[in-house]
C-alpha cells in the first residue's frame, strides 16, 4: 500500500506562485509514475502533470504548460508541483497520485486546496 499526503496549498493572488508537495509512505515509489490532478467545483477531476520514476519524463496538460513544473526527489519519496503565474481558473483541489506502468489503478492523496484570487 502507498499512502500519499499533499501539502502546500493555500490562497494566492493571480500571478503568484505556490509549491505543492506530496510525500509517499508505505513503500518506495521511485519506480512509480507520480502525478497531479485537480478538481474544481462542479467539474470533473482532470490531469495536470506527471513524472515517470526512472527516466523522469514529464507530461503536462496544455492549460498549465510553461507555468507549472513537476519534479521529484526519490530519496525523500516526494513529488513536487511548482505553480507559477497562477490564474483564477487554476483554483481547485489538487490531488497527488501514484501508479505503476501499465496499471490503471492509482493511489490517491486526500488533496490540498489552491485558491487564486483575481
JSON list of C-alpha atoms in Angstrom, two decimals:
[
{"chain": "A", "resi": 1, "resn": "UNK", "atom": "CA", "xyz": [0.00, 0.00, 0.00]},
{"chain": "A", "resi": 2, "resn": "UNK", "atom": "CA", "xyz": [1.07, 3.53, -0.74]},
{"chain": "A", "resi": 3, "resn": "UNK", "atom": "CA", "xyz": [-0.10, 6.47, 1.33]},
{"chain": "A", "resi": 4, "resn": "UNK", "atom": "CA", "xyz": [0.16, 9.95, -0.16]},
{"chain": "A", "resi": 5, "resn": "UNK", "atom": "CA", "xyz": [-0.05, 13.22, 1.76]},
{"chain": "A", "resi": 6, "resn": "UNK", "atom": "CA", "xyz": [-0.16, 16.57, -0.03]},
{"chain": "A", "resi": 7, "resn": "UNK", "atom": "CA", "xyz": [0.78, 19.92, 1.42]},
{"chain": "A", "resi": 8, "resn": "UNK", "atom": "CA", "xyz": [1.50, 23.45, 0.28]},
{"chain": "A", "resi": 9, "resn": "UNK", "atom": "CA", "xyz": [-1.89, 24.63, -0.90]},
{"chain": "A", "resi": 10, "resn": "UNK", "atom": "CA", "xyz": [-3.32, 27.99, 0.06]},
{"chain": "A", "resi": 11, "resn": "UNK", "atom": "CA", "xyz": [-4.71, 31.32, -1.07]},
{"chain": "A", "resi": 12, "resn": "UNK", "atom": "CA", "xyz": [-2.69, 33.36, -3.53]},
{"chain": "A", "resi": 13, "resn": "UNK", "atom": "CA", "xyz": [-3.32, 36.33, -5.80]},
{"chain": "A", "resi": 14, "resn": "UNK", "atom": "CA", "xyz": [-3.38, 35.96, -9.54]},
{"chain": "A", "resi": 15, "resn": "UNK", "atom": "CA", "xyz": [0.15, 35.96, -10.91]},
{"chain": "A", "resi": 16, "resn": "UNK", "atom": "CA", "xyz": [1.53, 34.44, -7.73]},
{"chain": "A", "resi": 17, "resn": "UNK", "atom": "CA", "xyz": [3.22, 31.13, -7.07]},
{"chain": "A", "resi": 18, "resn": "UNK", "atom": "CA", "xyz": [2.83, 28.10, -4.86]},
{"chain": "A", "resi": 19, "resn": "UNK", "atom": "CA", "xyz": [4.76, 24.89, -4.40]},
{"chain": "A", "resi": 20, "resn": "UNK", "atom": "CA", "xyz": [2.85, 21.72, -3.65]},
{"chain": "A", "resi": 21, "resn": "UNK", "atom": "CA", "xyz": [4.48, 18.68, -2.10]},
{"chain": "A", "resi": 22, "resn": "UNK", "atom": "CA", "xyz": [3.33, 15.10, -1.96]},
{"chain": "A", "resi": 23, "resn": "UNK", "atom": "CA", "xyz": [5.11, 12.67, 0.32]},
{"chain": "A", "resi": 24, "resn": "UNK", "atom": "CA", "xyz": [4.65, 8.96, -0.12]},
{"chain": "A", "resi": 25, "resn": "UNK", "atom": "CA", "xyz": [4.91, 6.35, 2.60]},
{"chain": "A", "resi": 26, "resn": "UNK", "atom": "CA", "xyz": [4.31, 2.65, 2.89]},
{"chain": "A", "resi": 27, "resn": "UNK", "atom": "CA", "xyz": [6.74, 1.72, 0.17]},
{"chain": "A", "resi": 28, "resn": "UNK", "atom": "CA", "xyz": [9.36, 3.28, -2.04]},
{"chain": "A", "resi": 29, "resn": "UNK", "atom": "CA", "xyz": [7.80, 4.92, -5.07]},
{"chain": "A", "resi": 30, "resn": "UNK", "atom": "CA", "xyz": [11.00, 5.55, -7.02]},
{"chain": "A", "resi": 31, "resn": "UNK", "atom": "CA", "xyz": [9.76, 3.35, -9.88]},
{"chain": "A", "resi": 32, "resn": "UNK", "atom": "CA", "xyz": [6.20, 4.67, -9.81]},
{"chain": "A", "resi": 33, "resn": "UNK", "atom": "CA", "xyz": [4.89, 7.37, -12.07]},
{"chain": "A", "resi": 34, "resn": "UNK", "atom": "CA", "xyz": [3.72, 10.25, -9.91]},
{"chain": "A", "resi": 35, "resn": "UNK", "atom": "CA", "xyz": [1.20, 12.81, -10.98]},
{"chain": "A", "resi": 36, "resn": "UNK", "atom": "CA", "xyz": [-1.00, 15.71, -10.04]},
{"chain": "A", "resi": 37, "resn": "UNK", "atom": "CA", "xyz": [-4.66, 16.07, -10.85]},
{"chain": "A", "resi": 38, "resn": "UNK", "atom": "CA", "xyz": [-7.12, 18.78, -9.89]},
{"chain": "A", "resi": 39, "resn": "UNK", "atom": "CA", "xyz": [-10.84, 19.16, -9.43]},
{"chain": "A", "resi": 40, "resn": "UNK", "atom": "CA", "xyz": [-12.65, 22.46, -9.47]},
{"chain": "A", "resi": 41, "resn": "UNK", "atom": "CA", "xyz": [-16.15, 22.86, -8.01]},
{"chain": "A", "resi": 42, "resn": "UNK", "atom": "CA", "xyz": [-18.74, 21.34, -10.30]},
{"chain": "A", "resi": 43, "resn": "UNK", "atom": "CA", "xyz": [-16.13, 19.90, -12.65]},
{"chain": "A", "resi": 44, "resn": "UNK", "atom": "CA", "xyz": [-14.56, 16.52, -13.18]},
{"chain": "A", "resi": 45, "resn": "UNK", "atom": "CA", "xyz": [-11.10, 15.71, -11.94]},
{"chain": "A", "resi": 46, "resn": "UNK", "atom": "CA", "xyz": [-8.52, 16.50, -14.62]},
{"chain": "A", "resi": 47, "resn": "UNK", "atom": "CA", "xyz": [-4.91, 15.64, -15.28]},
{"chain": "A", "resi": 48, "resn": "UNK", "atom": "CA", "xyz": [-2.34, 18.35, -14.56]},
{"chain": "A", "resi": 49, "resn": "UNK", "atom": "CA", "xyz": [1.14, 16.82, -14.76]},
{"chain": "A", "resi": 50, "resn": "UNK", "atom": "CA", "xyz": [3.07, 13.59, -14.33]},
{"chain": "A", "resi": 51, "resn": "UNK", "atom": "CA", "xyz": [6.64, 12.39, -14.00]},
{"chain": "A", "resi": 52, "resn": "UNK", "atom": "CA", "xyz": [7.94, 8.88, -14.51]},
{"chain": "A", "resi": 53, "resn": "UNK", "atom": "CA", "xyz": [10.07, 7.11, -11.95]},
{"chain": "A", "resi": 54, "resn": "UNK", "atom": "CA", "xyz": [13.30, 6.11, -13.64]},
{"chain": "A", "resi": 55, "resn": "UNK", "atom": "CA", "xyz": [13.78, 8.49, -16.54]},
{"chain": "A", "resi": 56, "resn": "UNK", "atom": "CA", "xyz": [11.75, 11.33, -15.01]},
{"chain": "A", "resi": 57, "resn": "UNK", "atom": "CA", "xyz": [9.94, 12.02, -18.23]},
{"chain": "A", "resi": 58, "resn": "UNK", "atom": "CA", "xyz": [7.32, 14.71, -17.71]},
{"chain": "A", "resi": 59, "resn": "UNK", "atom": "CA", "xyz": [3.93, 15.42, -19.22]},
{"chain": "A", "resi": 60, "resn": "UNK", "atom": "CA", "xyz": [1.66, 18.40, -18.75]},
{"chain": "A", "resi": 61, "resn": "UNK", "atom": "CA", "xyz": [-1.87, 19.45, -19.54]},
{"chain": "A", "resi": 62, "resn": "UNK", "atom": "CA", "xyz": [-1.93, 22.15, -22.21]},
{"chain": "A", "resi": 63, "resn": "UNK", "atom": "CA", "xyz": [-3.55, 24.55, -19.77]},
{"chain": "A", "resi": 64, "resn": "UNK", "atom": "CA", "xyz": [-0.51, 24.54, -17.45]},
{"chain": "A", "resi": 65, "resn": "UNK", "atom": "CA", "xyz": [2.41, 24.13, -19.86]},
{"chain": "A", "resi": 66, "resn": "UNK", "atom": "CA", "xyz": [5.03, 26.79, -19.30]},
{"chain": "A", "resi": 67, "resn": "UNK", "atom": "CA", "xyz": [3.56, 27.76, -15.93]},
{"chain": "A", "resi": 68, "resn": "UNK", "atom": "CA", "xyz": [3.73, 24.59, -13.80]},
{"chain": "A", "resi": 69, "resn": "UNK", "atom": "CA", "xyz": [6.70, 22.32, -13.23]},
{"chain": "A", "resi": 70, "resn": "UNK", "atom": "CA", "xyz": [6.69, 18.83, -11.74]},
{"chain": "A", "resi": 71, "resn": "UNK", "atom": "CA", "xyz": [9.75, 17.30, -10.11]},
{"chain": "A", "resi": 72, "resn": "UNK", "atom": "CA", "xyz": [10.58, 14.52, -7.70]},
{"chain": "A", "resi": 73, "resn": "UNK", "atom": "CA", "xyz": [13.11, 13.60, -5.06]},
{"chain": "A", "resi": 74, "resn": "UNK", "atom": "CA", "xyz": [13.23, 9.83, -4.84]},
{"chain": "A", "resi": 75, "resn": "UNK", "atom": "CA", "xyz": [15.47, 9.93, -1.79]},
{"chain": "A", "resi": 76, "resn": "UNK", "atom": "CA", "xyz": [12.64, 11.71, 0.02]},
{"chain": "A", "resi": 77, "resn": "UNK", "atom": "CA", "xyz": [9.85, 9.73, -1.65]},
{"chain": "A", "resi": 78, "resn": "UNK", "atom": "CA", "xyz": [8.37, 13.09, -2.59]},
{"chain": "A", "resi": 79, "resn": "UNK", "atom": "CA", "xyz": [6.99, 14.75, -5.70]},
{"chain": "A", "resi": 80, "resn": "UNK", "atom": "CA", "xyz": [6.57, 18.49, -6.14]},
{"chain": "A", "resi": 81, "resn": "UNK", "atom": "CA", "xyz": [4.47, 20.76, -8.29]},
{"chain": "A", "resi": 82, "resn": "UNK", "atom": "CA", "xyz": [5.66, 24.32, -8.75]},
{"chain": "A", "resi": 83, "resn": "UNK", "atom": "CA", "xyz": [2.76, 26.54, -9.74]},
{"chain": "A", "resi": 84, "resn": "UNK", "atom": "CA", "xyz": [3.73, 29.88, -11.31]},
{"chain": "A", "resi": 85, "resn": "UNK", "atom": "CA", "xyz": [1.74, 32.67, -12.97]},
{"chain": "A", "resi": 86, "resn": "UNK", "atom": "CA", "xyz": [-1.38, 31.39, -11.28]},
{"chain": "A", "resi": 87, "resn": "UNK", "atom": "CA", "xyz": [-4.78, 32.28, -12.69]},
{"chain": "A", "resi": 88, "resn": "UNK", "atom": "CA", "xyz": [-8.21, 32.24, -11.02]},
{"chain": "A", "resi": 89, "resn": "UNK", "atom": "CA", "xyz": [-9.12, 29.27, -13.21]},
{"chain": "A", "resi": 90, "resn": "UNK", "atom": "CA", "xyz": [-6.36, 27.27, -11.50]},
{"chain": "A", "resi": 91, "resn": "UNK", "atom": "CA", "xyz": [-8.49, 27.27, -8.35]},
{"chain": "A", "resi": 92, "resn": "UNK", "atom": "CA", "xyz": [-9.17, 23.66, -7.42]},
{"chain": "A", "resi": 93, "resn": "UNK", "atom": "CA", "xyz": [-8.37, 20.86, -5.04]},
{"chain": "A", "resi": 94, "resn": "UNK", "atom": "CA", "xyz": [-5.08, 19.37, -6.19]},
{"chain": "A", "resi": 95, "resn": "UNK", "atom": "CA", "xyz": [-4.57, 15.65, -5.76]},
{"chain": "A", "resi": 96, "resn": "UNK", "atom": "CA", "xyz": [-1.38, 13.65, -5.87]},
{"chain": "A", "resi": 97, "resn": "UNK", "atom": "CA", "xyz": [-1.45, 10.19, -7.43]},
{"chain": "A", "resi": 98, "resn": "UNK", "atom": "CA", "xyz": [0.93, 7.28, -7.90]},
{"chain": "A", "resi": 99, "resn": "UNK", "atom": "CA", "xyz": [0.72, 4.38, -10.28]},
{"chain": "A", "resi": 100, "resn": "UNK", "atom": "CA", "xyz": [2.87, 1.77, -11.93]},
{"chain": "A", "resi": 101, "resn": "UNK", "atom": "CA", "xyz": [3.42, 1.47, -15.66]},
{"chain": "A", "resi": 102, "resn": "UNK", "atom": "CA", "xyz": [0.65, -0.39, -17.41]},
{"chain": "A", "resi": 103, "resn": "UNK", "atom": "CA", "xyz": [-1.67, -0.26, -14.41]},
{"chain": "A", "resi": 104, "resn": "UNK", "atom": "CA", "xyz": [-4.98, 1.56, -14.35]},
{"chain": "A", "resi": 105, "resn": "UNK", "atom": "CA", "xyz": [-5.04, 1.60, -10.55]},
{"chain": "A", "resi": 106, "resn": "UNK", "atom": "CA", "xyz": [-3.90, 4.75, -8.83]},
{"chain": "A", "resi": 107, "resn": "UNK", "atom": "CA", "xyz": [-3.13, 5.58, -5.24]},
{"chain": "A", "resi": 108, "resn": "UNK", "atom": "CA", "xyz": [-4.54, 8.98, -4.26]},
{"chain": "A", "resi": 109, "resn": "UNK", "atom": "CA", "xyz": [-3.83, 11.57, -1.64]},
{"chain": "A", "resi": 110, "resn": "UNK", "atom": "CA", "xyz": [-6.51, 13.49, 0.22]},
{"chain": "A", "resi": 111, "resn": "UNK", "atom": "CA", "xyz": [-5.99, 16.68, -1.75]},
{"chain": "A", "resi": 112, "resn": "UNK", "atom": "CA", "xyz": [-4.88, 20.21, -0.99]},
{"chain": "A", "resi": 113, "resn": "UNK", "atom": "CA", "xyz": [-6.88, 23.35, -1.81]},
{"chain": "A", "resi": 114, "resn": "UNK", "atom": "CA", "xyz": [-5.43, 26.00, -4.09]},
{"chain": "A", "resi": 115, "resn": "UNK", "atom": "CA", "xyz": [-7.40, 29.23, -4.37]},
{"chain": "A", "resi": 116, "resn": "UNK", "atom": "CA", "xyz": [-6.33, 32.01, -6.73]},
{"chain": "A", "resi": 117, "resn": "UNK", "atom": "CA", "xyz": [-7.98, 35.38, -6.25]},
{"chain": "A", "resi": 118, "resn": "UNK", "atom": "CA", "xyz": [-8.31, 37.89, -9.05]}
]
